[in-house]
Short mmCIF file of C-alpha atoms and ligand atoms in Angstrom, two decimals:
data_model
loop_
_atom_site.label_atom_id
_atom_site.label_comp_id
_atom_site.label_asym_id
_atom_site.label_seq_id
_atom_site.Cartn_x
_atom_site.Cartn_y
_atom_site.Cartn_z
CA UNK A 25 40.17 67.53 50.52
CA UNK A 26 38.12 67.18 53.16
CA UNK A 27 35.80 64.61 54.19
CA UNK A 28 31.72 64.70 54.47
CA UNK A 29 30.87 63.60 58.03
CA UNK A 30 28.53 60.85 58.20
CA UNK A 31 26.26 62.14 61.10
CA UNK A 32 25.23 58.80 62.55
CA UNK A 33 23.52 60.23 65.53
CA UNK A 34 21.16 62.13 63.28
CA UNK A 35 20.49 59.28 60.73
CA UNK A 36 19.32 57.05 63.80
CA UNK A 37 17.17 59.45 65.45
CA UNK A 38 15.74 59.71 61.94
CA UNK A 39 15.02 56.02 61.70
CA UNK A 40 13.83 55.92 65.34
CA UNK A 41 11.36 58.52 64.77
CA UNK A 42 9.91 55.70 61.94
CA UNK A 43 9.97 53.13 64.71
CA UNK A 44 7.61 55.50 67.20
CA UNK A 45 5.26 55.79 64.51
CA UNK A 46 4.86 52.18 63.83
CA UNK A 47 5.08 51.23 67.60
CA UNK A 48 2.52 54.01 68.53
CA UNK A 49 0.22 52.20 65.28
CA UNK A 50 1.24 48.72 66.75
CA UNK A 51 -0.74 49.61 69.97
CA UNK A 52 -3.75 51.43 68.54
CA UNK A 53 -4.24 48.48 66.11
CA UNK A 54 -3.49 45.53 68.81
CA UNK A 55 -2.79 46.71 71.85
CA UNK A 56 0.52 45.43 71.82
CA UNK A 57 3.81 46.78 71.87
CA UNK A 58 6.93 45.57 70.99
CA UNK A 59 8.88 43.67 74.24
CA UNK A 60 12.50 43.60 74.73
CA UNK A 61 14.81 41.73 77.37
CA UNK A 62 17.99 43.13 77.62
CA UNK A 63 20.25 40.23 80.05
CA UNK A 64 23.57 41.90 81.85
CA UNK A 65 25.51 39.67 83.41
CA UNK A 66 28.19 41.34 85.70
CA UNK A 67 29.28 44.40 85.42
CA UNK A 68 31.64 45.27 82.63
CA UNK A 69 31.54 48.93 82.40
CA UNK A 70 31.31 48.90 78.86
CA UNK A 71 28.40 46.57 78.82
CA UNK A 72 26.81 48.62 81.99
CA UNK A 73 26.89 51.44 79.52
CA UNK A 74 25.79 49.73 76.18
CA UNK A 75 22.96 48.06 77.95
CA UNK A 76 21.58 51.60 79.60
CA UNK A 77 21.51 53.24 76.14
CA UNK A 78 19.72 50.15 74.92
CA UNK A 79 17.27 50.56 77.75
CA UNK A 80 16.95 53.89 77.18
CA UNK A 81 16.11 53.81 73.81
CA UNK A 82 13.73 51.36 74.07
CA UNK A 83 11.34 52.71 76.54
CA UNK A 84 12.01 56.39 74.69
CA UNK A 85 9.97 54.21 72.02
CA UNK A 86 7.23 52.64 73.89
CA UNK A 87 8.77 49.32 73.99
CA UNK A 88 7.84 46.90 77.62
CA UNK A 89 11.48 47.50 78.18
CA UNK A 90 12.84 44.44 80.97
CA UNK A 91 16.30 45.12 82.49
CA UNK A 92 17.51 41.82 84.05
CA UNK A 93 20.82 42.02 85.51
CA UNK A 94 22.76 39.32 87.07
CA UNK A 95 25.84 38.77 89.30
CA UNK A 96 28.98 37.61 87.32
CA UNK A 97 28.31 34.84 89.49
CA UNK A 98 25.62 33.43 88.15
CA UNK A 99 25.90 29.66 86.63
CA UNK A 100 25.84 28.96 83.21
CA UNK A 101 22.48 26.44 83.39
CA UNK A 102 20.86 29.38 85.57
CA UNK A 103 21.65 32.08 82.36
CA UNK A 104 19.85 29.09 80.18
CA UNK A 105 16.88 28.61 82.13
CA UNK A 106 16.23 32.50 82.32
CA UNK A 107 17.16 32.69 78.75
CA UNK A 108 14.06 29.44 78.05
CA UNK A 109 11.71 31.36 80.17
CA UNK A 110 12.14 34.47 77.83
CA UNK A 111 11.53 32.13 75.28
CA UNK A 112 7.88 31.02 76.71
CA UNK A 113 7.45 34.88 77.40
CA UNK A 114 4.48 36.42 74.97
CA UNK A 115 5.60 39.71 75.77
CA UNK A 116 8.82 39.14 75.01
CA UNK A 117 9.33 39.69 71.44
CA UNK A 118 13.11 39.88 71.61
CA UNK A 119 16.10 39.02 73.66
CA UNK A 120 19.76 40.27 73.96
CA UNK A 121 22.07 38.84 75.90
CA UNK A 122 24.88 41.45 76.27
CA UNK A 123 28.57 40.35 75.24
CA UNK A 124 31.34 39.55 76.61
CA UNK A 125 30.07 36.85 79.18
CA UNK A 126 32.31 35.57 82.32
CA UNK A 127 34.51 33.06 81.15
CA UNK A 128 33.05 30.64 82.94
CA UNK A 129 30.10 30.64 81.05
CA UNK A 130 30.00 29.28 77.22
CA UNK A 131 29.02 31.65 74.83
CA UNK A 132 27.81 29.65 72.03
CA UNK A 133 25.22 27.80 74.13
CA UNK A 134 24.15 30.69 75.28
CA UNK A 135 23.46 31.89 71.86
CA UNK A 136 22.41 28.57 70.49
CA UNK A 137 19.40 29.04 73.90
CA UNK A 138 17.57 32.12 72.40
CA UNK A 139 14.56 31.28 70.65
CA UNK A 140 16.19 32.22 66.46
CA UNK A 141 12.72 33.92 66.21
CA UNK A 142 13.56 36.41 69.20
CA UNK A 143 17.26 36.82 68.49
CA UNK A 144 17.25 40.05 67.54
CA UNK A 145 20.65 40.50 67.93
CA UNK A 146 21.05 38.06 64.69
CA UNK A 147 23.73 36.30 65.95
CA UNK A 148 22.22 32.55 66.40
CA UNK A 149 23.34 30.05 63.84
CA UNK A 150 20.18 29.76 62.60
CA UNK A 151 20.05 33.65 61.61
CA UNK A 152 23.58 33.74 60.81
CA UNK A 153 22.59 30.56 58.24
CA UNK A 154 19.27 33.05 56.63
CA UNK A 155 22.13 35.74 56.34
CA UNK A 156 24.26 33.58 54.73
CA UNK A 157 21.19 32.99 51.74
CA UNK A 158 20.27 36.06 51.79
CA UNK A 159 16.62 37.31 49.82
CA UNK A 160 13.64 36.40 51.92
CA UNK A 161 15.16 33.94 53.97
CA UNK A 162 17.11 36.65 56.08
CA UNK A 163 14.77 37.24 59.38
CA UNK A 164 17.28 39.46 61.50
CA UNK A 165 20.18 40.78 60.42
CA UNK A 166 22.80 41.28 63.06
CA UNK A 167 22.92 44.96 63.92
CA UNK A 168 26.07 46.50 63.62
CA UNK A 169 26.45 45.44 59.92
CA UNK A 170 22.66 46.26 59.15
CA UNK A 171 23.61 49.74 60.69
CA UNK A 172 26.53 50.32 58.55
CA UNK A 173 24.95 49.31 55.65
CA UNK A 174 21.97 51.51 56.36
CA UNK A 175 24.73 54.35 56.45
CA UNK A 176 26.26 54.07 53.52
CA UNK A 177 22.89 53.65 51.64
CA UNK A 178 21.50 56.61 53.24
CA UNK A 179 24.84 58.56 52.88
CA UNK A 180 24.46 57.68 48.73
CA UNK A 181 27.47 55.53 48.69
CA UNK A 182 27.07 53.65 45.62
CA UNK A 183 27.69 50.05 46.49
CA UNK A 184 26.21 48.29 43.45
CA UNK A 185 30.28 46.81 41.85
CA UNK A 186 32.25 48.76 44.71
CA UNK A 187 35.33 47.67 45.78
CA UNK A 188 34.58 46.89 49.77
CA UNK A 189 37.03 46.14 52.14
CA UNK A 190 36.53 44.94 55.74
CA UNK A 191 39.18 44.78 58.21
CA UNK A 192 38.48 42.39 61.07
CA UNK A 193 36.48 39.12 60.52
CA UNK A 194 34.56 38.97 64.08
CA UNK A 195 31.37 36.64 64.06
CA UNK A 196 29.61 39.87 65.20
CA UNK A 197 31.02 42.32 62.55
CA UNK A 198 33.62 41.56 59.92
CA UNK A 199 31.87 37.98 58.75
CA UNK A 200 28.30 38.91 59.09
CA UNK A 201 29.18 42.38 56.67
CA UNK A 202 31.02 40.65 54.18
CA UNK A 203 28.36 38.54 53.52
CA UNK A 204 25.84 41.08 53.33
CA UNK A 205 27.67 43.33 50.80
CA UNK A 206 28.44 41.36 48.39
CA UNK A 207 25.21 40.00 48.12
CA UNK A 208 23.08 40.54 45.18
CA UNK A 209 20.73 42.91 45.38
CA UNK A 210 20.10 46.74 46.14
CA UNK A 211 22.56 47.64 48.96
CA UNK A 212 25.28 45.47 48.64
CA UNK A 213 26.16 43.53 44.83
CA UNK A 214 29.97 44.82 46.17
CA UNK A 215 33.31 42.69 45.46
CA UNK A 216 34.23 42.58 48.86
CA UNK A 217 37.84 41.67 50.76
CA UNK A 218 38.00 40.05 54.66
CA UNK A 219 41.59 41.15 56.01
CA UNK A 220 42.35 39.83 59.37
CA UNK A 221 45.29 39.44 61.30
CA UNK A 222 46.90 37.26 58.89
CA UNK A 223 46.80 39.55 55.89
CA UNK A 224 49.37 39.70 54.02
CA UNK A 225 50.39 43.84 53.16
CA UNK A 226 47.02 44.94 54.76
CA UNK A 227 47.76 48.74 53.16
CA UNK A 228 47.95 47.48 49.94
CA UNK A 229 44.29 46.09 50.15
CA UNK A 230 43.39 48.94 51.89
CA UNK A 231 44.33 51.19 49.50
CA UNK A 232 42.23 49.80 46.99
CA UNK A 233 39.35 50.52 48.86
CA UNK A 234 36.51 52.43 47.56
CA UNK A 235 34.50 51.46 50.73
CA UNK A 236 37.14 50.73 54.09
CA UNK A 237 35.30 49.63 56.84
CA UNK A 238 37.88 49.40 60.01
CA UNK A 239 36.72 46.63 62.64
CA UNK A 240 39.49 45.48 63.99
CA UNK A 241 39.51 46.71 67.64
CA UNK A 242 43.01 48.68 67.03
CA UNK A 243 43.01 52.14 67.88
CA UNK A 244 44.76 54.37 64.97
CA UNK A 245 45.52 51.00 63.18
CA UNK A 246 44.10 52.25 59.71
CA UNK A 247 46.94 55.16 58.54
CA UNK A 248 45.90 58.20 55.92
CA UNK A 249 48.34 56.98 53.27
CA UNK A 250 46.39 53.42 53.57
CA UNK A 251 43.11 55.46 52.55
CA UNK A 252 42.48 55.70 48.39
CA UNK A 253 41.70 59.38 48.04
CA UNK A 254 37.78 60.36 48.33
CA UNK A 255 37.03 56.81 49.82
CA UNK A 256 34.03 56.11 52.14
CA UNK A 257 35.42 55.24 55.77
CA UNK A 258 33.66 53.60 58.06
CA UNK A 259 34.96 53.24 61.27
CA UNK A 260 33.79 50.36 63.33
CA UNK A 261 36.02 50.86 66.39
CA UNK A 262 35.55 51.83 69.96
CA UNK A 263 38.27 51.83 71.89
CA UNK A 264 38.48 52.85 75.36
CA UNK A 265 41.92 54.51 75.33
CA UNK A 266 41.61 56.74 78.48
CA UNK A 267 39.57 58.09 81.28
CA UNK A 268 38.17 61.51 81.74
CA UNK A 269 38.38 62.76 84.88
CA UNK A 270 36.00 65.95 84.47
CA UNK A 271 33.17 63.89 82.50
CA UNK A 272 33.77 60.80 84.45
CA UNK A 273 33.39 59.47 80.80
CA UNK A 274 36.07 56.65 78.79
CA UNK A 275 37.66 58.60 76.58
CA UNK A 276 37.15 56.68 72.97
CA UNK A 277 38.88 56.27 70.09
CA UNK A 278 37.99 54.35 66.16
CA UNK A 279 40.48 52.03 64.28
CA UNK A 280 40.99 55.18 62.16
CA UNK A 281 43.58 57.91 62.74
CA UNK A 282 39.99 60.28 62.34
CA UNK A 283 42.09 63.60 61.95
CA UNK A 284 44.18 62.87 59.50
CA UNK A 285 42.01 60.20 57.37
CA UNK A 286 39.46 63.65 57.19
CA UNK A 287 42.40 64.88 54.66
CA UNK A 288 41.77 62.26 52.29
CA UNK A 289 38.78 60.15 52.64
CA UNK A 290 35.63 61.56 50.84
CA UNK A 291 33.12 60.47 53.64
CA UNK A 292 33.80 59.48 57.27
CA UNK A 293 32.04 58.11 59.88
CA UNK A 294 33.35 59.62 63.88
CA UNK A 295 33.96 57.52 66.98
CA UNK A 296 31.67 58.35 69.03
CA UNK A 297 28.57 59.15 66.75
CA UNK A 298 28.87 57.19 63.97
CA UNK A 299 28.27 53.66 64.04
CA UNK A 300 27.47 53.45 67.48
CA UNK A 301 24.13 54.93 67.28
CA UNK A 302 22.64 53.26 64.43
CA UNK A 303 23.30 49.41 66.19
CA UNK A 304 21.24 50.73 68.65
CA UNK A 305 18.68 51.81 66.06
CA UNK A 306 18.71 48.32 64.13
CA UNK A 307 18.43 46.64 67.48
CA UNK A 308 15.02 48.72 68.22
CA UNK A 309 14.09 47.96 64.45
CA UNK A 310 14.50 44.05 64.23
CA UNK A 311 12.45 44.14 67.65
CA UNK A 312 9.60 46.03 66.07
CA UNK A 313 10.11 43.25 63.10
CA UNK A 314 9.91 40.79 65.67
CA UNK A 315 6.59 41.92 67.32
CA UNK A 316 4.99 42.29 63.80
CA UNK A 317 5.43 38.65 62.98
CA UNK A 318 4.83 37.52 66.23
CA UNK A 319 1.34 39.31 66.50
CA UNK A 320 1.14 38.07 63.20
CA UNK A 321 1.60 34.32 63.85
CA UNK A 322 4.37 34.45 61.51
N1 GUN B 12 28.68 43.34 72.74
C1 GUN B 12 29.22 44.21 71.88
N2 GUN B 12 28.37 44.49 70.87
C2 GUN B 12 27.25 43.76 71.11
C3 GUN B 12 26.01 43.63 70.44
O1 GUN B 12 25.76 44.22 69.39
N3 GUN B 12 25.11 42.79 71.02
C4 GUN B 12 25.38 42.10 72.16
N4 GUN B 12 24.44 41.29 72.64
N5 GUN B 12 26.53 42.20 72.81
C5 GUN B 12 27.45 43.03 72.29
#
């Protein structure tokens, strides 16, 4: 056997051709278009390089795109006053600050600062609480698990009573997407199992996987015997496990051994190209959501 490659770079240039439509009918009808902050603090260089395709994307759209970078030395009540400023913005529509911060700086208040109704990242408690009901309360949904779950819909993997299992229960991933599959409803209505770290056999539940979605942060940590033949694999991971010297690229890898796994699994997703892609594309989408309600008074 050998697996169907889920192109992820071609399903979000798809969905961001939808989103320059409705921006481009955003502006003719009110003059407004979406606005997006994107904060940087320091200069990680795989946050340097997430936040430039985030940029990127959004001005490709017609977004007022505003890249504010700070020093890593920057004090945690300065990041808090920028971050309430945003907040009083009109033009702002959504703000992301980009993850990991300096230590010395506390995450959570950070998050708990952004205005819920700008968070388009979906990761304040307040979003994290709609996800958690689920129906109409949800208002963003965070956008790495939207983005899978936008793949395996458009890919035609049948989730309605699939057997789902995440590996990895990060507030940003793992947690967020169990929740969201086994909701009820089109799209999800799976029986889904969290593994972590302190699962117990991890291949067994692995194995019984019609969907295996890898987010642990392990490179090569999900094996091709741990895969149930024709399975869906989605790989979540991106490790940097070298340096080019030629490209002057990081040289990635997933969670999956992606070679091997191709043998056995019936659809895949690649590192880079897969999932990558489409968080960028639910980030741009949940922004145009966000200008919608907000020129709606909503
Ligand atoms: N760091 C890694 N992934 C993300 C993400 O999706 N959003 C933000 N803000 N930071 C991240």
């Amino acid at each position: 056997m050998s697996a169907r490659i889920i192109d992820g770079a071609a399903l979000s240039k798809a969905i961001l051709e939808e989103l320059r439509t409705e921006v481009a009918e955003m502006k003719q009808r009110s003059g407004k278009v979406p606005g997006l902050v994107t904060i940087l603090v320091g200069e990680n260089p795989a946050s340097v390089s997430y936040v430039a395709r985030k940029v990127r994307t959004a001005s490709s759209l017609g977004f007022h795109e505003v890249q504010d970078s700070r020093g890593a030395d920057i004090t945690e009540e300065e990041l808090l006053a920028l971050i309430r400023a945003y907040n009083a913005d009109p033009e702002i529509h959504g703000i992301l600050v980009q993850l990991p911060l300096p230590r010395h700086i506390d995450e959570h208040r950070v998050l708990l600062a952004i205005d819920p109704d700008k968070d388009v990242d979906g990761f304040h408690p307040v979003n994290l609480g709609r996800l958690l009901i689920g129906g109409e309360a949800v208002t963003f949904l965070p956008c790495t698990p939207a983005g899978i779950q936008e793949l395996l819909v458009r890919s035609g993997v049948e989730l309605n009573g699939a057997e789902v299992v995440v590996v990895g229960r990060s507030n940003i991933v793992g947690k967020p997407l169990a929740v969201m599959l086994g909701q009820k409803g089109a799209g999800a209505n799976a029986t889904v199992t969290l593994t972590h770290t302190g699962t117990k056999d991890l291949a067994a539940h692995c194995r019984r996987a019609d969907v295996l979605i890898a987010a642990a942060g392990v490179p090569g940590l999900i094996r091709p015997d741990w895969i149930k033949p024709g399975a869906a694999v989605i790989d979540v991971g991106v490790n940097r496990v070298g340096f080019n010297e030629k490209t002057g690229r990081a040289i990635l890898a997933g969670d999956v051994d992606f070679a091997e796994a191709c043998k056995v699994a019936g659809l895949i997703t690649p590192v880079p190209g897969g999932v990558g892609p489409m968080t960028i594309a639910m980030l741009m989408k949940n922004t145009v959501r966000s200008a919608w309600k907000h020129l709606r008074g909503i």
